[in-house]
PDB file of C-alpha atoms in Angstrom:
ATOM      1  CA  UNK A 183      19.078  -4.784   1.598  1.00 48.00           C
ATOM      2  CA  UNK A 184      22.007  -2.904   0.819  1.00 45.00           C
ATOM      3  CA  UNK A 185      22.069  -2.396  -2.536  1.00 46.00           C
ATOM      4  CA  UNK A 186      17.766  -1.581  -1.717  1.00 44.00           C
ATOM      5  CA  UNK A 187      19.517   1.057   0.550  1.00 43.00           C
ATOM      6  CA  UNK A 188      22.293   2.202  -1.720  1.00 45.00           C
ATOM      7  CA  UNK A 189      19.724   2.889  -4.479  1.00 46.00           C
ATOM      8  CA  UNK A 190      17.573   5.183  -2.092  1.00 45.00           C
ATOM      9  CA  UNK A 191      20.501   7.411  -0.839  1.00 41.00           C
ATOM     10  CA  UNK A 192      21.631   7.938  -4.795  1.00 44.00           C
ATOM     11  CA  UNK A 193      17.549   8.790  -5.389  1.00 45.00           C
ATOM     12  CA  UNK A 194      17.510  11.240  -2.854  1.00 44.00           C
ATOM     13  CA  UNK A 195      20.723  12.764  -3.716  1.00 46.00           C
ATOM     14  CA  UNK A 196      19.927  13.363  -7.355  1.00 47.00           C
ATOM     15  CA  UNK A 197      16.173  14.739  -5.734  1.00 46.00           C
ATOM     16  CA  UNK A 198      18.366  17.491  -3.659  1.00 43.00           C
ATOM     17  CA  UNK A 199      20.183  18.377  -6.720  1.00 47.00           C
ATOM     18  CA  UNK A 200      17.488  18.694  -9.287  1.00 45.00           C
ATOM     19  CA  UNK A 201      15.622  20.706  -6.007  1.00 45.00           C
ATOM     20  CA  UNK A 202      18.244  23.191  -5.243  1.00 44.00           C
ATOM     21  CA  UNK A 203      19.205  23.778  -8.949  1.00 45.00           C
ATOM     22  CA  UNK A 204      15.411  25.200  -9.766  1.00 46.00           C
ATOM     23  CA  UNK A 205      15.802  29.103  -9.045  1.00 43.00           C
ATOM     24  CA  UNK A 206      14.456  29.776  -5.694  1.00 43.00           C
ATOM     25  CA  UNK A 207      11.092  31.523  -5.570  1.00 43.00           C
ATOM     26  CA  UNK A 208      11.286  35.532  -4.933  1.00 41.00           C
ATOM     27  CA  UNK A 209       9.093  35.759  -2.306  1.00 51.00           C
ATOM     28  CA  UNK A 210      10.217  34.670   1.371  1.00 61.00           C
ATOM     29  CA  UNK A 211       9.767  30.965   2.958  1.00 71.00           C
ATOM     30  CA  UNK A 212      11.081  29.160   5.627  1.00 80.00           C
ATOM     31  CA  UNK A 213      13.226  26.915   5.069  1.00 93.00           C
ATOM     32  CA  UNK A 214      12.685  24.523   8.342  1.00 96.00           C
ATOM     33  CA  UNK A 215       9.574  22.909   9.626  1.00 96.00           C
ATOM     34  CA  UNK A 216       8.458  21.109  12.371  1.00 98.00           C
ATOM     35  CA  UNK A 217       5.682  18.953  13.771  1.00 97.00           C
ATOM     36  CA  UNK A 218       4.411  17.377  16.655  1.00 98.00           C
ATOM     37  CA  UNK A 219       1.879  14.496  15.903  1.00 97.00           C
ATOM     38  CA  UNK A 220      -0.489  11.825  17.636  1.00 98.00           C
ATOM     39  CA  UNK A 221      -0.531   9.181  14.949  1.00 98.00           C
ATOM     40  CA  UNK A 222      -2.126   5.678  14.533  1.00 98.00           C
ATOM     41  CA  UNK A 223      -0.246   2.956  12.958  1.00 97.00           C
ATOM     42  CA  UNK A 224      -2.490   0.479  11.500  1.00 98.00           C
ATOM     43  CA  UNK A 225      -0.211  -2.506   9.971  1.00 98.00           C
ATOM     44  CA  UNK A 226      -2.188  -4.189   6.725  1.00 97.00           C
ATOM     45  CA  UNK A 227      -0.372  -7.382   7.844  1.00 97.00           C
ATOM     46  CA  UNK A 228      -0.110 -10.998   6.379  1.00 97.00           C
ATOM     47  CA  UNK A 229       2.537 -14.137   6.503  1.00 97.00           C
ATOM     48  CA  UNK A 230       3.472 -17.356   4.786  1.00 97.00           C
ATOM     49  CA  UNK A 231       4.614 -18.792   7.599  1.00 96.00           C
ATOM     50  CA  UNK A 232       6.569 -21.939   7.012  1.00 93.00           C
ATOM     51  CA  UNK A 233       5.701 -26.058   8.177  1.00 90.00           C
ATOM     52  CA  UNK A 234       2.594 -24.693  10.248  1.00 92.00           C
ATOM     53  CA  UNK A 235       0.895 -22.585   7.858  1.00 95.00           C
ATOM     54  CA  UNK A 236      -1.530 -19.745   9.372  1.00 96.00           C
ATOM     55  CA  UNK A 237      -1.359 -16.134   9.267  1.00 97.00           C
ATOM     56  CA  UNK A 238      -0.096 -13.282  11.402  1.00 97.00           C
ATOM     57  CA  UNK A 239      -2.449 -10.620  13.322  1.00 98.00           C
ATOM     58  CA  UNK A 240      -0.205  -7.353  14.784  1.00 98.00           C
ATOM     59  CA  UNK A 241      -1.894  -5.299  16.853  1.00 98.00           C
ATOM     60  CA  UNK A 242      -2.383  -0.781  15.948  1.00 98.00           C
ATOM     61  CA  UNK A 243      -0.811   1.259  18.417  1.00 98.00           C
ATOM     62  CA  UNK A 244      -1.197   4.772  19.332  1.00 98.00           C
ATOM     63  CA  UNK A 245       1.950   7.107  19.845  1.00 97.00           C
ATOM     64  CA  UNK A 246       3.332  10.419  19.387  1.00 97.00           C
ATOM     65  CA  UNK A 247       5.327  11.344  15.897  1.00 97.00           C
ATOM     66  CA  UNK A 248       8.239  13.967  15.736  1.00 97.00           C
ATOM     67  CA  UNK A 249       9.305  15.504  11.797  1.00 96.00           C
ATOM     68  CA  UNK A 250      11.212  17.769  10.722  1.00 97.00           C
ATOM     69  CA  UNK A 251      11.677  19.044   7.286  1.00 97.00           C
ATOM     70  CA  UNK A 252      13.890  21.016   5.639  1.00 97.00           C
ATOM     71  CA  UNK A 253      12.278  23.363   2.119  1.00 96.00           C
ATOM     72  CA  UNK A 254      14.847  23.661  -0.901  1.00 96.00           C
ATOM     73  CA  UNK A 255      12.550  25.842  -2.519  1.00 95.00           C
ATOM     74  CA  UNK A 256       8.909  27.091  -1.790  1.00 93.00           C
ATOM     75  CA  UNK A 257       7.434  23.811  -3.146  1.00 95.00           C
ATOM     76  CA  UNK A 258      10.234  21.155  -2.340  1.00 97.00           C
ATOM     77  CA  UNK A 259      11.109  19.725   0.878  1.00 97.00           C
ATOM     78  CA  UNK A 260      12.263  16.882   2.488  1.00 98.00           C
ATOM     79  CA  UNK A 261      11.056  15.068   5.562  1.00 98.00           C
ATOM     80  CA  UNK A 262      12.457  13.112   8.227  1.00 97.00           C
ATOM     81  CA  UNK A 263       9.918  11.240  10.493  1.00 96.00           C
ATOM     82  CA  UNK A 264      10.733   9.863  14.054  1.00 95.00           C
ATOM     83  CA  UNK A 265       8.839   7.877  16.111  1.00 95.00           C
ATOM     84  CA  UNK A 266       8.868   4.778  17.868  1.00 97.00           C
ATOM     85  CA  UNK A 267       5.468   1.838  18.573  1.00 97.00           C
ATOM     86  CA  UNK A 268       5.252  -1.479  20.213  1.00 98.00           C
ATOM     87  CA  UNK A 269       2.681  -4.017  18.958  1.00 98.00           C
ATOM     88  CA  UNK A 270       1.487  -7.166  20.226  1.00 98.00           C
ATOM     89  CA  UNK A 271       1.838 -10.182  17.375  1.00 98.00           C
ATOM     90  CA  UNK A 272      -0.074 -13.398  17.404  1.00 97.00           C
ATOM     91  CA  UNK A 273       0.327 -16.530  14.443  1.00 96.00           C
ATOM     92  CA  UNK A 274      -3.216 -17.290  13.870  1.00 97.00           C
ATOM     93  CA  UNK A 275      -5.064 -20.468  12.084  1.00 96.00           C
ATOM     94  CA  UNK A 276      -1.748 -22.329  11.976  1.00 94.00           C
ATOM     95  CA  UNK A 277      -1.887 -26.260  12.461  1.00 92.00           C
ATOM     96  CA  UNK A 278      -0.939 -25.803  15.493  1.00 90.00           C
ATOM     97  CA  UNK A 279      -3.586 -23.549  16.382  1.00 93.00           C
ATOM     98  CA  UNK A 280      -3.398 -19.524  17.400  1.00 95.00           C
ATOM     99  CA  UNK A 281      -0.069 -18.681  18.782  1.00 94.00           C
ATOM    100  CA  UNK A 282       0.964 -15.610  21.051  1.00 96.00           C
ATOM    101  CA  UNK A 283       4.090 -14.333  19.484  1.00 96.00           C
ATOM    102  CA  UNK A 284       4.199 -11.358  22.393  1.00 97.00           C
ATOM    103  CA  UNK A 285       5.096  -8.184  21.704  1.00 98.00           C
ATOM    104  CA  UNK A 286       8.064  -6.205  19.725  1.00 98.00           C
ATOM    105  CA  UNK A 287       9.236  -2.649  19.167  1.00 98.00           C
ATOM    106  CA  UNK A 288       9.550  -1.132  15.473  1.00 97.00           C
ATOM    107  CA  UNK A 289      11.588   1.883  15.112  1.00 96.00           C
ATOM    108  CA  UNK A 290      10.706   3.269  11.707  1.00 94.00           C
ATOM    109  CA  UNK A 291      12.528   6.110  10.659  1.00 95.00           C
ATOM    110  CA  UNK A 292      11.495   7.086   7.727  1.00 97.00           C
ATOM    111  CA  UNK A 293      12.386   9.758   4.724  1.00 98.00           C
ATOM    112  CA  UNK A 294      10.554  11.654   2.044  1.00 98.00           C
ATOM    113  CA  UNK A 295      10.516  13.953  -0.433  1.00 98.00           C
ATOM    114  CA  UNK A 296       7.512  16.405  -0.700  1.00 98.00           C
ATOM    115  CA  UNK A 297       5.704  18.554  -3.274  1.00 98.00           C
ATOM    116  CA  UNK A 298       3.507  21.123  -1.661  1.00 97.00           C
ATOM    117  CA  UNK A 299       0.827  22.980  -3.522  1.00 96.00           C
ATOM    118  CA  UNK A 300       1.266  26.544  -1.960  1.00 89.00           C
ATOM    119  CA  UNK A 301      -0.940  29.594  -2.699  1.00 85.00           C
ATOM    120  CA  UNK A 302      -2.872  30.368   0.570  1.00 90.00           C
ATOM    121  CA  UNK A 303      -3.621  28.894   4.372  1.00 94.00           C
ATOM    122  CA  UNK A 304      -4.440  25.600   3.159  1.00 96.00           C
ATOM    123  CA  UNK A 305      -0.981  23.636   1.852  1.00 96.00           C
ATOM    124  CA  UNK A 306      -1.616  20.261   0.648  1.00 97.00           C
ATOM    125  CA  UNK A 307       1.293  18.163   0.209  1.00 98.00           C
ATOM    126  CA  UNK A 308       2.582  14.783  -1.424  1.00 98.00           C
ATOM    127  CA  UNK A 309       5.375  13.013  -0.725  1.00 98.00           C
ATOM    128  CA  UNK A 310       7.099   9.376  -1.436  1.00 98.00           C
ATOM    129  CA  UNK A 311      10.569   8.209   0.162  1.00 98.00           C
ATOM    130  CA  UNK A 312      11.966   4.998   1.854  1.00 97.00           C
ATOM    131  CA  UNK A 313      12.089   3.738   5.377  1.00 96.00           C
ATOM    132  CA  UNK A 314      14.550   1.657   7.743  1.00 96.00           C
ATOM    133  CA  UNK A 315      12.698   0.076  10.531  1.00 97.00           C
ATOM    134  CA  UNK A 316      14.683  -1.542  13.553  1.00 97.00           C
ATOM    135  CA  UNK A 317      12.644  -4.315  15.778  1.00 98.00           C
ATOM    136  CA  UNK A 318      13.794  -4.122  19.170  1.00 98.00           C
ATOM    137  CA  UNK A 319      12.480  -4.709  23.153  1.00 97.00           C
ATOM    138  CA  UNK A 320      11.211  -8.186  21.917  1.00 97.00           C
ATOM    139  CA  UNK A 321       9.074 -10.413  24.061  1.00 97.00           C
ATOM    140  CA  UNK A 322       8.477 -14.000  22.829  1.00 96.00           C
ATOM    141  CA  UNK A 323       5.480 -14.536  24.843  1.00 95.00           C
ATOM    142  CA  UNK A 324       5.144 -17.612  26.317  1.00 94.00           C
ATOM    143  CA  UNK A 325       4.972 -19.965  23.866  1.00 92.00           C
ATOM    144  CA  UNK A 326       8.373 -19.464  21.600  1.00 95.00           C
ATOM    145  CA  UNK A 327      11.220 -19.737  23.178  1.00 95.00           C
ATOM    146  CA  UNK A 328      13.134 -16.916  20.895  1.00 96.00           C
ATOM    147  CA  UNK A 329      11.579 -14.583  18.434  1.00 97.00           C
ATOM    148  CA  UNK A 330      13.839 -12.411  16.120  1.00 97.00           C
ATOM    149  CA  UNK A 331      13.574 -10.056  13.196  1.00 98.00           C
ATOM    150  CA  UNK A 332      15.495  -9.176   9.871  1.00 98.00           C
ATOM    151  CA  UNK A 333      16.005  -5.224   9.704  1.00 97.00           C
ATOM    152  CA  UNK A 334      13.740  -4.229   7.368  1.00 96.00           C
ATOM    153  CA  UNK A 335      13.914  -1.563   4.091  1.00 96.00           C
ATOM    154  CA  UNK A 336      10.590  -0.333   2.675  1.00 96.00           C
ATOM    155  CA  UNK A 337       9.437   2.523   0.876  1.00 97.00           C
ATOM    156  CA  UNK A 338       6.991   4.814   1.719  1.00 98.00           C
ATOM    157  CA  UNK A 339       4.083   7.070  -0.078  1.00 98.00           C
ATOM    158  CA  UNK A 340       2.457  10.410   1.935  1.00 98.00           C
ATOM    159  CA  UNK A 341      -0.416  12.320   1.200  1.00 98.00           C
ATOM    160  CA  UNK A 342      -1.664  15.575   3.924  1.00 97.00           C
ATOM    161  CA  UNK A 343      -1.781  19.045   4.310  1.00 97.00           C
ATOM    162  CA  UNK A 344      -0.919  21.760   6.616  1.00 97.00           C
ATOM    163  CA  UNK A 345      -3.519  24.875   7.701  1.00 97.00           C
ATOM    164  CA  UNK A 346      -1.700  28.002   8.761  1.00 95.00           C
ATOM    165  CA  UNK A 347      -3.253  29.799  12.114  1.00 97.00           C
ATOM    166  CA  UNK A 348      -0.575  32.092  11.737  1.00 95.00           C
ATOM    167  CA  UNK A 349       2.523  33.175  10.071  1.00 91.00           C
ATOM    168  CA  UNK A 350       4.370  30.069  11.818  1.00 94.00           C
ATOM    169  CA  UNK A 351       1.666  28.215  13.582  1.00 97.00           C
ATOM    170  CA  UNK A 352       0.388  25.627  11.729  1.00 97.00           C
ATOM    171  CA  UNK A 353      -2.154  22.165  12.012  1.00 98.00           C
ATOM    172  CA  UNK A 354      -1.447  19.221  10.180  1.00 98.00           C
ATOM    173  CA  UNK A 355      -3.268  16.230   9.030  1.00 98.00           C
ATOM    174  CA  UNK A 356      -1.455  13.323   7.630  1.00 98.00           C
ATOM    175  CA  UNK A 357      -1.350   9.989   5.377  1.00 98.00           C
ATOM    176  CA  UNK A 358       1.081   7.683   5.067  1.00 97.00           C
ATOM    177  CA  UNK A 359       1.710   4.348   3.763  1.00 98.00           C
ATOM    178  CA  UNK A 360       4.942   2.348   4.682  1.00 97.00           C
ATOM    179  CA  UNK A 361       5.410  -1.340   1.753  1.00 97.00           C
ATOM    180  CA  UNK A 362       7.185  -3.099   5.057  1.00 96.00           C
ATOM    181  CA  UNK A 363       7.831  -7.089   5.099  1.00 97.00           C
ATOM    182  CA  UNK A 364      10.561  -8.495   7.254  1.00 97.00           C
ATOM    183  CA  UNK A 365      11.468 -12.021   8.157  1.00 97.00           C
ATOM    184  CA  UNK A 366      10.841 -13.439  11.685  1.00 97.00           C
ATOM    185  CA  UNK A 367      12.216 -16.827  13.021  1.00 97.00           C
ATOM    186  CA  UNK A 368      10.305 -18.417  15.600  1.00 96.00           C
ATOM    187  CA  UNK A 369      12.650 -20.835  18.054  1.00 96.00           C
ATOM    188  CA  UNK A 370       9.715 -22.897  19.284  1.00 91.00           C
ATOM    189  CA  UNK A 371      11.721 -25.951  20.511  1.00 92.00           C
ATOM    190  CA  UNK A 372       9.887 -26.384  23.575  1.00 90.00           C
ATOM    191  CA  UNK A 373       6.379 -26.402  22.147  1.00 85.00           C
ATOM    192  CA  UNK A 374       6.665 -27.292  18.580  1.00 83.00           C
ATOM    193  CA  UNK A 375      10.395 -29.241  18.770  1.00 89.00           C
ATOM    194  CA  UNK A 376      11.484 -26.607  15.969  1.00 91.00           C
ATOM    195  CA  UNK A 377      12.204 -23.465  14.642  1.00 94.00           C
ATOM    196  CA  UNK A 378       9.812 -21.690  12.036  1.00 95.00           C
ATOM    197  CA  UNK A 379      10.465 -18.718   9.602  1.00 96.00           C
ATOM    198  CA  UNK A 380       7.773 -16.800   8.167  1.00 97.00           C
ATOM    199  CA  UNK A 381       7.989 -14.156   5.750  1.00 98.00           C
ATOM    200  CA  UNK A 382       5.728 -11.101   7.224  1.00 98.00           C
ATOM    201  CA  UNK A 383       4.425  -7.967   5.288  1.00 98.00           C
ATOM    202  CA  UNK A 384       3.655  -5.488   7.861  1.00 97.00           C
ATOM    203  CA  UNK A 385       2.330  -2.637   5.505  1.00 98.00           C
ATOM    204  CA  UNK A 386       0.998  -0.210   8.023  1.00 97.00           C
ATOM    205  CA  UNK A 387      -1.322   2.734   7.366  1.00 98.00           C
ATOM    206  CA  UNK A 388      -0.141   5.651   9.531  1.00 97.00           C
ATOM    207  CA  UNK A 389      -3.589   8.635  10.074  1.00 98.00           C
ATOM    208  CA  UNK A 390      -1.717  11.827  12.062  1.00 98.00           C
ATOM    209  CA  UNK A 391      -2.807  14.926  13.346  1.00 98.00           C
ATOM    210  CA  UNK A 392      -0.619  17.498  15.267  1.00 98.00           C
ATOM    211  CA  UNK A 393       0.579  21.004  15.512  1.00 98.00           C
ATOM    212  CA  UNK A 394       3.574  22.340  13.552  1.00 97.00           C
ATOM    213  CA  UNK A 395       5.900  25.341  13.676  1.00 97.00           C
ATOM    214  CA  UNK A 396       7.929  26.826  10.814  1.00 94.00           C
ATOM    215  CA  UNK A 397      11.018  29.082  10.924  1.00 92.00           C
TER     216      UNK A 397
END
């Protein structure tokens, strides 16, 4: 995971260089932008989940998305993304039948560069980048005794664009795609007498809309 991580801050600093060294545009931009979104996180998920077998079913959820995105030239930005979502997770078809994992907390912050095709209102964008997710708040339900999960590094691809109302007032629809797997070890001594790993991709589709604001 480190080197994984290592490799994407070297990436993105030889993005901000190449970026910056282009010769800025001659007509005005802003250089920061924000956005407030309602998103829906849609995990593509599967697991080879070890001695039992099955697969893994995680729930969408529904929350609010903050960004904020900084433009090294008229075209080139990058984006952070901050948000946080809670999903229910259940081992399905195993040999020992369906089993409620509970529920656990990902907090996905995630980075990307961005192209964006500028000319008039309508700004479509494209972006790719890599993402750190944190699992956190975790209940086992009440089957396992434990549940935990490996800190996870993914990478990420975006696709959206932005409609100006105004000057500054903009509305934004967005795609993204977080590559996601993470190991989670299952202390089920007190049902199954053992303790299971299973290797989990979580993949999620994320669909936003929201508002945004540039300066």
């Amino acid at each position: 995971m480190r080197k994984t991580i290592l490799f994407a801050v070297v990436a993105f600093m030889g993005f901000s260089n190449v970026v910056m060294s282009q010769d800025s545009p001659t007509s005005d931009f802003g250089k920061w932008q924000f956005r407030l979104r309602g998103i829906v996180v849609a995990p593509d998920e599967g697991a080879d989940i070890e001695a039992i077998g099955g697969d893994v079913s995680i729930s969408n959820a529904v929350v609010p998305e903050f960004d904020i995105t900084y433009f090294f030239t008229e075209n080139w930005s990058a984006e952070l993304i901050l948000g946080t979502t809670k999903h229910d997770v259940e081992a399905v078809d195993t040999a020992a039948g369906d089993i409620d994992l509970g529920s656990v907390w990902l907090l996905p912050p995630t980075l990307t560069g961005q192209y964006h095709f500028t000319g008039g209102d309508f700004v479509p964008y494209l972006g790719a980048g890599v993402n750190l997710t944190l699992f956190y708040g975790v209940d086992e339900g009440p089957v396992a005794n434990d549940v935990e999960y490996d800190t996870a590094v993914g990478f990420a691809l975006q696709g959206g664009f932005d409609f100006m109302l105004n000057d500054r007032w903009f509305l934004n629809l967005d795609i993204k795609k977080l590559f996601l797997n993470t190991t989670a070890t299952v202390d089920a001594t007190t049902a199954l007498g053992a303790t299971v790993e299973a290797d989990v991709d979580i993949d999620p589709w994320i669909f936003g809309f929201g508002v945004g604001l540039k300066l």
